[in-house]
Amino acid sequence: MNLTTTFRPFCSALLLTAAVVLAAPAASVAAPAAPVAASADTPAAHPNFTVRVVGKGQPLLLIPGLTCPGAVWDETVAHYQKQYQCHIISLAGFGGTPAPASTDPLLLNVRDQLLGYIKAQKLQKPAIIGHSLGGFLALWLSSTQPEATGPLVIVDSLPFLAAVQNPSLTAEAAKPMAEGMRKQMSSGKMTVAAARQMSGSIMTDTARISQATRWSVASDPATVAQAYYDLITNDLRQDVARIQQPVLVLGAWAAYKQYGSTKEGTRAVFEQQYAKLPQHRIEMSEAGKHFLMWDDTQWFFNQTDAFLKQNSLAKK
C-alpha cells in the first residue's frame, strides 16, 4: 500500500480545512445551565484564550479546533453539563474573537496558559475533549505535565499532522512548507466562496456549512496562520509516551473516500502515529466527516459516554 498516494487527500483536507468551523443551528442547542461557583478566574493570566464555565460535577475542558470559538461545543455542553463542570475554551483570534496582542510563540503560550489555568482553578485531573487543533493541544498538555490532566478524548487529530504523507518527516524538515503556508494564510482573510467550498467537503449539514463559513472568514488571518505553522512544526509522536492517562482517539475517513482512502488504511495511519501512546484506543466513524461531534453525533456521544464512564469521571 502506498500511504503517500492513499492519504494525500486525507492530509490535504485536514491541513487546508482545519480553518473551517461549524455550529449547530441555535434552535437545536439546549440552553446552558448557570455557571457554578469556581475559583475566581484571572483573564489577564491567559490572554490567548477566554473560558466559559457551565454545569457542575467533575471538571471537563473542551478545546476547539482552528478558527472555532468555544460555541462549537454547545451541543456537547448541553449533553454533559448535568454531570460535568464544563470549561469551554475560546482561543483569541478565532471565529471573530479579538486577536491576541502577540502570536509568537502562539500554541506554546496557549499550552502553558492552559496548564496555568488548570492549576489556578484547582481542577483535579480534568478530562479533556479536543477537536483537531484542540486534540493536538490536549496531547501536548498531557505529555508536558502528565499529572495535571485526566483522560483525553481526541477528535480527529494526530500527534504530527505534517507526517501523514511521509512518516519519516521531521519537524525541522516541515518548516519550509509551513513557512510558505504561513505567509500565504496571513496575507488576507479566506473568501466566503473558498470557505464555503472547503466546509462543504468535510460536513454535510447546510446550516452548519453556512455557520462554518461565517466563523472562518471572521477569524484573524495572522493568528490562524501562526497556529497552523505551530501545529505542523511540532511533532508529539515520541512525547505521547509520557502520557499516563487513558486516551480515546476518534477518527474520520469518510470525507476522503472519494479519493481512494479506506477506513482500514486511515486507521493504520492513526495507529502508526499513536504507537508510543501507552493507554489508547482508536475508533473510526463509519460515516462521519472531520467534525465528528456534529456529523456522527450519536456515535460520538456513545463512544465518549462509555469511555468517561469507564474511567469513573462522571458523577450522577
PDB file of N, CA and C in Angstrom, residues 208-308:
ATOM      1  N   ARG A 208     -24.949  24.251   9.034  1.00  0.00           N
ATOM      2  CA  ARG A 208     -23.637  24.275   9.680  1.00  0.00           C
ATOM      3  C   ARG A 208     -22.551  24.746   8.722  1.00  0.00           C
ATOM      4  N   ILE A 209     -22.693  24.412   7.455  1.00  0.00           N
ATOM      5  CA  ILE A 209     -21.752  24.904   6.462  1.00  0.00           C
ATOM      6  C   ILE A 209     -21.787  26.436   6.417  1.00  0.00           C
ATOM      7  N   SER A 210     -22.982  26.985   6.493  1.00  0.00           N
ATOM      8  CA  SER A 210     -23.118  28.448   6.490  1.00  0.00           C
ATOM      9  C   SER A 210     -22.465  29.070   7.714  1.00  0.00           C
ATOM     10  N   GLN A 211     -22.681  28.464   8.888  1.00  0.00           N
ATOM     11  CA  GLN A 211     -22.054  28.988  10.099  1.00  0.00           C
ATOM     12  C   GLN A 211     -20.543  28.827  10.026  1.00  0.00           C
ATOM     13  N   ALA A 212     -20.103  27.699   9.498  1.00  0.00           N
ATOM     14  CA  ALA A 212     -18.671  27.461   9.341  1.00  0.00           C
ATOM     15  C   ALA A 212     -18.037  28.539   8.481  1.00  0.00           C
ATOM     16  N   THR A 213     -18.705  28.879   7.429  1.00  0.00           N
ATOM     17  CA  THR A 213     -18.194  29.914   6.527  1.00  0.00           C
ATOM     18  C   THR A 213     -18.049  31.244   7.257  1.00  0.00           C
ATOM     19  N   ARG A 214     -19.063  31.621   8.022  1.00  0.00           N
ATOM     20  CA  ARG A 214     -19.001  32.902   8.748  1.00  0.00           C
ATOM     21  C   ARG A 214     -17.867  32.917   9.754  1.00  0.00           C
ATOM     22  N   TRP A 215     -17.714  31.845  10.502  1.00  0.00           N
ATOM     23  CA  TRP A 215     -16.656  31.810  11.517  1.00  0.00           C
ATOM     24  C   TRP A 215     -15.274  31.798  10.884  1.00  0.00           C
ATOM     25  N   SER A 216     -15.150  31.114   9.779  1.00  0.00           N
ATOM     26  CA  SER A 216     -13.850  31.032   9.127  1.00  0.00           C
ATOM     27  C   SER A 216     -13.386  32.393   8.643  1.00  0.00           C
ATOM     28  N   VAL A 217     -14.261  33.115   7.955  1.00  0.00           N
ATOM     29  CA  VAL A 217     -13.854  34.422   7.416  1.00  0.00           C
ATOM     30  C   VAL A 217     -13.735  35.470   8.512  1.00  0.00           C
ATOM     31  N   ALA A 218     -14.327  35.232   9.670  1.00  0.00           N
ATOM     32  CA  ALA A 218     -14.241  36.182  10.783  1.00  0.00           C
ATOM     33  C   ALA A 218     -12.960  36.027  11.595  1.00  0.00           C
ATOM     34  N   SER A 219     -12.227  34.949  11.366  1.00  0.00           N
ATOM     35  CA  SER A 219     -11.009  34.702  12.139  1.00  0.00           C
ATOM     36  C   SER A 219      -9.861  35.588  11.664  1.00  0.00           C
ATOM     37  N   ASP A 220      -8.968  35.911  12.589  1.00  0.00           N
ATOM     38  CA  ASP A 220      -7.820  36.764  12.288  1.00  0.00           C
ATOM     39  C   ASP A 220      -6.785  35.979  11.486  1.00  0.00           C
ATOM     40  N   PRO A 221      -6.459  36.400  10.263  1.00  0.00           N
ATOM     41  CA  PRO A 221      -5.557  35.621   9.410  1.00  0.00           C
ATOM     42  C   PRO A 221      -4.188  35.356  10.025  1.00  0.00           C
ATOM     43  N   ALA A 222      -3.594  36.351  10.664  1.00  0.00           N
ATOM     44  CA  ALA A 222      -2.256  36.171  11.234  1.00  0.00           C
ATOM     45  C   ALA A 222      -2.269  35.134  12.359  1.00  0.00           C
ATOM     46  N   THR A 223      -3.324  35.148  13.170  1.00  0.00           N
ATOM     47  CA  THR A 223      -3.431  34.185  14.265  1.00  0.00           C
ATOM     48  C   THR A 223      -3.632  32.775  13.724  1.00  0.00           C
ATOM     49  N   VAL A 224      -4.519  32.629  12.751  1.00  0.00           N
ATOM     50  CA  VAL A 224      -4.765  31.322  12.146  1.00  0.00           C
ATOM     51  C   VAL A 224      -3.490  30.796  11.488  1.00  0.00           C
ATOM     52  N   ALA A 225      -2.795  31.665  10.769  1.00  0.00           N
ATOM     53  CA  ALA A 225      -1.577  31.255  10.082  1.00  0.00           C
ATOM     54  C   ALA A 225      -0.509  30.785  11.068  1.00  0.00           C
ATOM     55  N   GLN A 226      -0.358  31.501  12.184  1.00  0.00           N
ATOM     56  CA  GLN A 226       0.645  31.102  13.173  1.00  0.00           C
ATOM     57  C   GLN A 226       0.252  29.800  13.865  1.00  0.00           C
ATOM     58  N   ALA A 227      -1.024  29.650  14.180  1.00  0.00           N
ATOM     59  CA  ALA A 227      -1.484  28.405  14.801  1.00  0.00           C
ATOM     60  C   ALA A 227      -1.244  27.227  13.879  1.00  0.00           C
ATOM     61  N   TYR A 228      -1.521  27.413  12.596  1.00  0.00           N
ATOM     62  CA  TYR A 228      -1.267  26.372  11.606  1.00  0.00           C
ATOM     63  C   TYR A 228       0.220  26.031  11.554  1.00  0.00           C
ATOM     64  N   TYR A 229       1.058  27.057  11.530  1.00  0.00           N
ATOM     65  CA  TYR A 229       2.511  26.850  11.496  1.00  0.00           C
ATOM     66  C   TYR A 229       2.970  26.038  12.709  1.00  0.00           C
ATOM     67  N   ASP A 230       2.501  26.439  13.877  1.00  0.00           N
ATOM     68  CA  ASP A 230       2.892  25.735  15.098  1.00  0.00           C
ATOM     69  C   ASP A 230       2.404  24.291  15.088  1.00  0.00           C
ATOM     70  N   LEU A 231       1.195  24.080  14.570  1.00  0.00           N
ATOM     71  CA  LEU A 231       0.626  22.741  14.544  1.00  0.00           C
ATOM     72  C   LEU A 231       1.466  21.786  13.718  1.00  0.00           C
ATOM     73  N   ILE A 232       1.936  22.233  12.560  1.00  0.00           N
ATOM     74  CA  ILE A 232       2.640  21.300  11.682  1.00  0.00           C
ATOM     75  C   ILE A 232       4.160  21.351  11.819  1.00  0.00           C
ATOM     76  N   THR A 233       4.659  22.078  12.812  1.00  0.00           N
ATOM     77  CA  THR A 233       6.095  22.049  13.071  1.00  0.00           C
ATOM     78  C   THR A 233       6.404  21.528  14.479  1.00  0.00           C
ATOM     79  N   ASN A 234       5.415  20.940  15.117  1.00  0.00           N
ATOM     80  CA  ASN A 234       5.626  20.285  16.413  1.00  0.00           C
ATOM     81  C   ASN A 234       5.231  18.815  16.295  1.00  0.00           C
ATOM     82  N   ASP A 235       6.167  17.956  16.625  1.00  0.00           N
ATOM     83  CA  ASP A 235       5.993  16.512  16.489  1.00  0.00           C
ATOM     84  C   ASP A 235       5.876  15.885  17.875  1.00  0.00           C
ATOM     85  N   LEU A 236       4.698  15.372  18.209  1.00  0.00           N
ATOM     86  CA  LEU A 236       4.464  14.769  19.526  1.00  0.00           C
ATOM     87  C   LEU A 236       4.489  13.245  19.494  1.00  0.00           C
ATOM     88  N   ARG A 237       4.893  12.639  18.385  1.00  0.00           N
ATOM     89  CA  ARG A 237       4.812  11.181  18.274  1.00  0.00           C
ATOM     90  C   ARG A 237       5.636  10.452  19.327  1.00  0.00           C
ATOM     91  N   GLN A 238       6.765  11.013  19.725  1.00  0.00           N
ATOM     92  CA  GLN A 238       7.562  10.414  20.800  1.00  0.00           C
ATOM     93  C   GLN A 238       7.087  10.905  22.165  1.00  0.00           C
ATOM     94  N   ASP A 239       6.690  12.165  22.242  1.00  0.00           N
ATOM     95  CA  ASP A 239       6.295  12.771  23.516  1.00  0.00           C
ATOM     96  C   ASP A 239       5.068  12.099  24.138  1.00  0.00           C
ATOM     97  N   VAL A 240       4.174  11.560  23.300  1.00  0.00           N
ATOM     98  CA  VAL A 240       2.950  10.965  23.853  1.00  0.00           C
ATOM     99  C   VAL A 240       3.255   9.761  24.742  1.00  0.00           C
ATOM    100  N   ALA A 241       4.470   9.246  24.686  1.00  0.00           N
ATOM    101  CA  ALA A 241       4.853   8.125  25.552  1.00  0.00           C
ATOM    102  C   ALA A 241       4.788   8.518  27.022  1.00  0.00           C
ATOM    103  N   ARG A 242       4.839   9.832  27.316  1.00  0.00           N
ATOM    104  CA  ARG A 242       4.805  10.293  28.705  1.00  0.00           C
ATOM    105  C   ARG A 242       3.392  10.403  29.267  1.00  0.00           C
ATOM    106  N   ILE A 243       2.395  10.316  28.409  1.00  0.00           N
ATOM    107  CA  ILE A 243       1.007  10.471  28.862  1.00  0.00           C
ATOM    108  C   ILE A 243       0.601   9.275  29.716  1.00  0.00           C
ATOM    109  N   GLN A 244       0.113   9.552  30.902  1.00  0.00           N
ATOM    110  CA  GLN A 244      -0.216   8.490  31.858  1.00  0.00           C
ATOM    111  C   GLN A 244      -1.694   8.132  31.872  1.00  0.00           C
ATOM    112  N   GLN A 245      -2.518   8.929  31.194  1.00  0.00           N
ATOM    113  CA  GLN A 245      -3.956   8.742  31.266  1.00  0.00           C
ATOM    114  C   GLN A 245      -4.470   7.919  30.083  1.00  0.00           C
ATOM    115  N   PRO A 246      -5.625   7.281  30.253  1.00  0.00           N
ATOM    116  CA  PRO A 246      -6.260   6.611  29.112  1.00  0.00           C
ATOM    117  C   PRO A 246      -6.665   7.659  28.069  1.00  0.00           C
ATOM    118  N   VAL A 247      -6.567   7.276  26.807  1.00  0.00           N
ATOM    119  CA  VAL A 247      -6.886   8.185  25.712  1.00  0.00           C
ATOM    120  C   VAL A 247      -7.793   7.470  24.714  1.00  0.00           C
ATOM    121  N   LEU A 248      -8.894   8.120  24.367  1.00  0.00           N
ATOM    122  CA  LEU A 248      -9.786   7.642  23.317  1.00  0.00           C
ATOM    123  C   LEU A 248      -9.563   8.519  22.094  1.00  0.00           C
ATOM    124  N   VAL A 249      -9.192   7.897  20.984  1.00  0.00           N
ATOM    125  CA  VAL A 249      -8.964   8.611  19.733  1.00  0.00           C
ATOM    126  C   VAL A 249     -10.102   8.277  18.773  1.00  0.00           C
ATOM    127  N   LEU A 250     -10.815   9.298  18.326  1.00  0.00           N
ATOM    128  CA  LEU A 250     -11.920   9.118  17.387  1.00  0.00           C
ATOM    129  C   LEU A 250     -11.492   9.648  16.027  1.00  0.00           C
ATOM    130  N   GLY A 251     -11.495   8.776  15.036  1.00  0.00           N
ATOM    131  CA  GLY A 251     -11.013   9.157  13.717  1.00  0.00           C
ATOM    132  C   GLY A 251     -12.098   9.177  12.662  1.00  0.00           C
ATOM    133  N   ALA A 252     -11.860   9.964  11.610  1.00  0.00           N
ATOM    134  CA  ALA A 252     -12.786  10.069  10.485  1.00  0.00           C
ATOM    135  C   ALA A 252     -12.059   9.723   9.193  1.00  0.00           C
ATOM    136  N   TRP A 253     -12.799   9.179   8.248  1.00  0.00           N
ATOM    137  CA  TRP A 253     -12.209   8.864   6.951  1.00  0.00           C
ATOM    138  C   TRP A 253     -13.176   9.085   5.788  1.00  0.00           C
ATOM    139  N   ALA A 254     -14.474   9.181   6.060  1.00  0.00           N
ATOM    140  CA  ALA A 254     -15.481   9.201   5.004  1.00  0.00           C
ATOM    141  C   ALA A 254     -15.312  10.362   4.023  1.00  0.00           C
ATOM    142  N   ALA A 255     -14.807  11.488   4.495  1.00  0.00           N
ATOM    143  CA  ALA A 255     -14.647  12.644   3.612  1.00  0.00           C
ATOM    144  C   ALA A 255     -13.618  12.390   2.525  1.00  0.00           C
ATOM    145  N   TYR A 256     -12.752  11.394   2.727  1.00  0.00           N
ATOM    146  CA  TYR A 256     -11.660  11.144   1.790  1.00  0.00           C
ATOM    147  C   TYR A 256     -11.891   9.888   0.959  1.00  0.00           C
ATOM    148  N   LYS A 257     -13.060   9.273   1.138  1.00  0.00           N
ATOM    149  CA  LYS A 257     -13.389   8.040   0.414  1.00  0.00           C
ATOM    150  C   LYS A 257     -13.332   8.250  -1.090  1.00  0.00           C
ATOM    151  N   GLN A 258     -13.801   9.410  -1.547  1.00  0.00           N
ATOM    152  CA  GLN A 258     -13.835   9.683  -2.983  1.00  0.00           C
ATOM    153  C   GLN A 258     -12.436   9.755  -3.594  1.00  0.00           C
ATOM    154  N   TYR A 259     -11.425   9.918  -2.753  1.00  0.00           N
ATOM    155  CA  TYR A 259     -10.054   9.978  -3.241  1.00  0.00           C
ATOM    156  C   TYR A 259      -9.345   8.619  -3.143  1.00  0.00           C
ATOM    157  N   GLY A 260     -10.078   7.608  -2.699  1.00  0.00           N
ATOM    158  CA  GLY A 260      -9.497   6.276  -2.623  1.00  0.00           C
ATOM    159  C   GLY A 260      -9.099   5.827  -1.237  1.00  0.00           C
ATOM    160  N   SER A 261      -9.299   6.650  -0.238  1.00  0.00           N
ATOM    161  CA  SER A 261      -8.964   6.262   1.133  1.00  0.00           C
ATOM    162  C   SER A 261      -9.950   5.213   1.642  1.00  0.00           C
ATOM    163  N   THR A 262      -9.484   4.365   2.530  1.00  0.00           N
ATOM    164  CA  THR A 262     -10.327   3.351   3.161  1.00  0.00           C
ATOM    165  C   THR A 262     -10.279   3.515   4.665  1.00  0.00           C
ATOM    166  N   LYS A 263     -11.279   2.974   5.341  1.00  0.00           N
ATOM    167  CA  LYS A 263     -11.289   3.045   6.798  1.00  0.00           C
ATOM    168  C   LYS A 263     -10.095   2.321   7.379  1.00  0.00           C
ATOM    169  N   GLU A 264      -9.788   1.151   6.831  1.00  0.00           N
ATOM    170  CA  GLU A 264      -8.667   0.357   7.354  1.00  0.00           C
ATOM    171  C   GLU A 264      -7.338   1.089   7.152  1.00  0.00           C
ATOM    172  N   GLY A 265      -7.175   1.674   5.977  1.00  0.00           N
ATOM    173  CA  GLY A 265      -5.925   2.376   5.700  1.00  0.00           C
ATOM    174  C   GLY A 265      -5.769   3.621   6.547  1.00  0.00           C
ATOM    175  N   THR A 266      -6.858   4.355   6.733  1.00  0.00           N
ATOM    176  CA  THR A 266      -6.788   5.556   7.566  1.00  0.00           C
ATOM    177  C   THR A 266      -6.502   5.175   9.015  1.00  0.00           C
ATOM    178  N   ARG A 267      -7.126   4.108   9.471  1.00  0.00           N
ATOM    179  CA  ARG A 267      -6.855   3.638  10.832  1.00  0.00           C
ATOM    180  C   ARG A 267      -5.372   3.291  11.006  1.00  0.00           C
ATOM    181  N   ALA A 268      -4.778   2.719   9.966  1.00  0.00           N
ATOM    182  CA  ALA A 268      -3.364   2.355  10.048  1.00  0.00           C
ATOM    183  C   ALA A 268      -2.485   3.581  10.265  1.00  0.00           C
ATOM    184  N   VAL A 269      -2.863   4.704   9.654  1.00  0.00           N
ATOM    185  CA  VAL A 269      -2.116   5.942   9.858  1.00  0.00           C
ATOM    186  C   VAL A 269      -2.247   6.397  11.309  1.00  0.00           C
ATOM    187  N   PHE A 270      -3.461   6.322  11.845  1.00  0.00           N
ATOM    188  CA  PHE A 270      -3.668   6.681  13.249  1.00  0.00           C
ATOM    189  C   PHE A 270      -2.843   5.773  14.160  1.00  0.00           C
ATOM    190  N   GLU A 271      -2.883   4.479  13.913  1.00  0.00           N
ATOM    191  CA  GLU A 271      -2.138   3.530  14.752  1.00  0.00           C
ATOM    192  C   GLU A 271      -0.647   3.829  14.704  1.00  0.00           C
ATOM    193  N   GLN A 272      -0.161   4.155  13.534  1.00  0.00           N
ATOM    194  CA  GLN A 272       1.260   4.460  13.377  1.00  0.00           C
ATOM    195  C   GLN A 272       1.649   5.688  14.190  1.00  0.00           C
ATOM    196  N   GLN A 273       0.817   6.735  14.119  1.00  0.00           N
ATOM    197  CA  GLN A 273       1.161   7.972  14.813  1.00  0.00           C
ATOM    198  C   GLN A 273       1.007   7.858  16.331  1.00  0.00           C
ATOM    199  N   TYR A 274       0.093   7.014  16.788  1.00  0.00           N
ATOM    200  CA  TYR A 274      -0.148   6.875  18.223  1.00  0.00           C
ATOM    201  C   TYR A 274       0.561   5.668  18.824  1.00  0.00           C
ATOM    202  N   ALA A 275       1.495   5.083  18.110  1.00  0.00           N
ATOM    203  CA  ALA A 275       2.127   3.838  18.535  1.00  0.00           C
ATOM    204  C   ALA A 275       2.798   3.949  19.906  1.00  0.00           C
ATOM    205  N   LYS A 276       3.350   5.109  20.244  1.00  0.00           N
ATOM    206  CA  LYS A 276       4.074   5.287  21.502  1.00  0.00           C
ATOM    207  C   LYS A 276       3.158   5.622  22.683  1.00  0.00           C
ATOM    208  N   LEU A 277       1.888   5.864  22.420  1.00  0.00           N
ATOM    209  CA  LEU A 277       0.951   6.244  23.483  1.00  0.00           C
ATOM    210  C   LEU A 277       0.550   5.008  24.281  1.00  0.00           C
ATOM    211  N   PRO A 278       0.860   4.980  25.581  1.00  0.00           N
ATOM    212  CA  PRO A 278       0.685   3.746  26.365  1.00  0.00           C
ATOM    213  C   PRO A 278      -0.746   3.219  26.434  1.00  0.00           C
ATOM    214  N   GLN A 279      -1.698   4.057  26.832  1.00  0.00           N
ATOM    215  CA  GLN A 279      -3.075   3.594  27.039  1.00  0.00           C
ATOM    216  C   GLN A 279      -4.003   4.303  26.057  1.00  0.00           C
ATOM    217  N   HIS A 280      -4.226   3.686  24.922  1.00  0.00           N
ATOM    218  CA  HIS A 280      -5.095   4.340  23.957  1.00  0.00           C
ATOM    219  C   HIS A 280      -5.958   3.329  23.210  1.00  0.00           C
ATOM    220  N   ARG A 281      -7.092   3.834  22.756  1.00  0.00           N
ATOM    221  CA  ARG A 281      -7.975   3.036  21.901  1.00  0.00           C
ATOM    222  C   ARG A 281      -8.407   3.921  20.743  1.00  0.00           C
ATOM    223  N   ILE A 282      -8.337   3.392  19.545  1.00  0.00           N
ATOM    224  CA  ILE A 282      -8.710   4.135  18.351  1.00  0.00           C
ATOM    225  C   ILE A 282     -10.011   3.573  17.800  1.00  0.00           C
ATOM    226  N   GLU A 283     -10.971   4.456  17.577  1.00  0.00           N
ATOM    227  CA  GLU A 283     -12.248   4.067  16.978  1.00  0.00           C
ATOM    228  C   GLU A 283     -12.478   4.933  15.746  1.00  0.00           C
ATOM    229  N   MET A 284     -12.913   4.311  14.664  1.00  0.00           N
ATOM    230  CA  MET A 284     -13.149   5.033  13.426  1.00  0.00           C
ATOM    231  C   MET A 284     -14.642   5.119  13.134  1.00  0.00           C
ATOM    232  N   SER A 285     -15.113   6.326  12.859  1.00  0.00           N
ATOM    233  CA  SER A 285     -16.509   6.516  12.479  1.00  0.00           C
ATOM    234  C   SER A 285     -16.745   5.938  11.084  1.00  0.00           C
ATOM    235  N   GLU A 286     -17.915   5.346  10.899  1.00  0.00           N
ATOM    236  CA  GLU A 286     -18.238   4.778   9.591  1.00  0.00           C
ATOM    237  C   GLU A 286     -18.565   5.871   8.574  1.00  0.00           C
ATOM    238  N   ALA A 287     -19.290   6.883   8.987  1.00  0.00           N
ATOM    239  CA  ALA A 287     -19.808   7.858   8.026  1.00  0.00           C
ATOM    240  C   ALA A 287     -19.476   9.304   8.352  1.00  0.00           C
ATOM    241  N   GLY A 288     -19.021   9.568   9.564  1.00  0.00           N
ATOM    242  CA  GLY A 288     -18.770  10.946   9.965  1.00  0.00           C
ATOM    243  C   GLY A 288     -17.570  11.555   9.274  1.00  0.00           C
ATOM    244  N   LYS A 289     -17.643  12.863   9.062  1.00  0.00           N
ATOM    245  CA  LYS A 289     -16.523  13.585   8.486  1.00  0.00           C
ATOM    246  C   LYS A 289     -15.724  14.247   9.617  1.00  0.00           C
ATOM    247  N   HIS A 290     -14.966  15.287   9.283  1.00  0.00           N
ATOM    248  CA  HIS A 290     -13.976  15.792  10.231  1.00  0.00           C
ATOM    249  C   HIS A 290     -14.572  16.256  11.562  1.00  0.00           C
ATOM    250  N   PHE A 291     -15.721  16.918  11.551  1.00  0.00           N
ATOM    251  CA  PHE A 291     -16.354  17.376  12.782  1.00  0.00           C
ATOM    252  C   PHE A 291     -17.278  16.280  13.309  1.00  0.00           C
ATOM    253  N   LEU A 292     -16.692  15.290  13.936  1.00  0.00           N
ATOM    254  CA  LEU A 292     -17.441  14.092  14.326  1.00  0.00           C
ATOM    255  C   LEU A 292     -18.534  14.392  15.344  1.00  0.00           C
ATOM    256  N   MET A 293     -18.351  15.397  16.179  1.00  0.00           N
ATOM    257  CA  MET A 293     -19.368  15.702  17.183  1.00  0.00           C
ATOM    258  C   MET A 293     -20.633  16.240  16.539  1.00  0.00           C
ATOM    259  N   TRP A 294     -20.559  16.620  15.262  1.00  0.00           N
ATOM    260  CA  TRP A 294     -21.729  17.072  14.522  1.00  0.00           C
ATOM    261  C   TRP A 294     -22.140  16.066  13.447  1.00  0.00           C
ATOM    262  N   ASP A 295     -21.194  15.524  12.733  1.00  0.00           N
ATOM    263  CA  ASP A 295     -21.513  14.681  11.584  1.00  0.00           C
ATOM    264  C   ASP A 295     -21.918  13.261  11.967  1.00  0.00           C
ATOM    265  N   ASP A 296     -21.493  12.793  13.142  1.00  0.00           N
ATOM    266  CA  ASP A 296     -21.871  11.459  13.624  1.00  0.00           C
ATOM    267  C   ASP A 296     -22.125  11.590  15.129  1.00  0.00           C
ATOM    268  N   THR A 297     -23.081  12.456  15.459  1.00  0.00           N
ATOM    269  CA  THR A 297     -23.285  12.904  16.838  1.00  0.00           C
ATOM    270  C   THR A 297     -23.572  11.755  17.795  1.00  0.00           C
ATOM    271  N   GLN A 298     -24.508  10.875  17.459  1.00  0.00           N
ATOM    272  CA  GLN A 298     -24.871   9.806  18.388  1.00  0.00           C
ATOM    273  C   GLN A 298     -23.706   8.860  18.610  1.00  0.00           C
ATOM    274  N   TRP A 299     -22.980   8.543  17.547  1.00  0.00           N
ATOM    275  CA  TRP A 299     -21.786   7.693  17.683  1.00  0.00           C
ATOM    276  C   TRP A 299     -20.750   8.379  18.568  1.00  0.00           C
ATOM    277  N   PHE A 300     -20.544   9.676  18.359  1.00  0.00           N
ATOM    278  CA  PHE A 300     -19.593  10.438  19.169  1.00  0.00           C
ATOM    279  C   PHE A 300     -19.968  10.368  20.646  1.00  0.00           C
ATOM    280  N   PHE A 301     -21.248  10.593  20.959  1.00  0.00           N
ATOM    281  CA  PHE A 301     -21.672  10.544  22.353  1.00  0.00           C
ATOM    282  C   PHE A 301     -21.590   9.128  22.917  1.00  0.00           C
ATOM    283  N   ASN A 302     -21.948   8.138  22.134  1.00  0.00           N
ATOM    284  CA  ASN A 302     -21.860   6.752  22.612  1.00  0.00           C
ATOM    285  C   ASN A 302     -20.431   6.395  22.979  1.00  0.00           C
ATOM    286  N   GLN A 303     -19.505   6.744  22.121  1.00  0.00           N
ATOM    287  CA  GLN A 303     -18.091   6.444  22.372  1.00  0.00           C
ATOM    288  C   GLN A 303     -17.566   7.214  23.581  1.00  0.00           C
ATOM    289  N   THR A 304     -17.867   8.503  23.628  1.00  0.00           N
ATOM    290  CA  THR A 304     -17.344   9.347  24.706  1.00  0.00           C
ATOM    291  C   THR A 304     -17.991   9.015  26.041  1.00  0.00           C
ATOM    292  N   ASP A 305     -19.306   8.788  26.043  1.00  0.00           N
ATOM    293  CA  ASP A 305     -20.002   8.415  27.282  1.00  0.00           C
ATOM    294  C   ASP A 305     -19.397   7.163  27.894  1.00  0.00           C
ATOM    295  N   ALA A 306     -19.230   6.136  27.077  1.00  0.00           N
ATOM    296  CA  ALA A 306     -18.712   4.860  27.573  1.00  0.00           C
ATOM    297  C   ALA A 306     -17.284   5.018  28.100  1.00  0.00           C
ATOM    298  N   PHE A 307     -16.489   5.794  27.393  1.00  0.00           N
ATOM    299  CA  PHE A 307     -15.097   5.998  27.796  1.00  0.00           C
ATOM    300  C   PHE A 307     -15.011   6.735  29.132  1.00  0.00           C
ATOM    301  N   LEU A 308     -15.771   7.821  29.268  1.00  0.00           N
ATOM    302  CA  LEU A 308     -15.724   8.580  30.514  1.00  0.00           C
ATOM    303  C   LEU A 308     -16.296   7.773  31.678  1.00  0.00           C
TER     304      LEU A 308
END
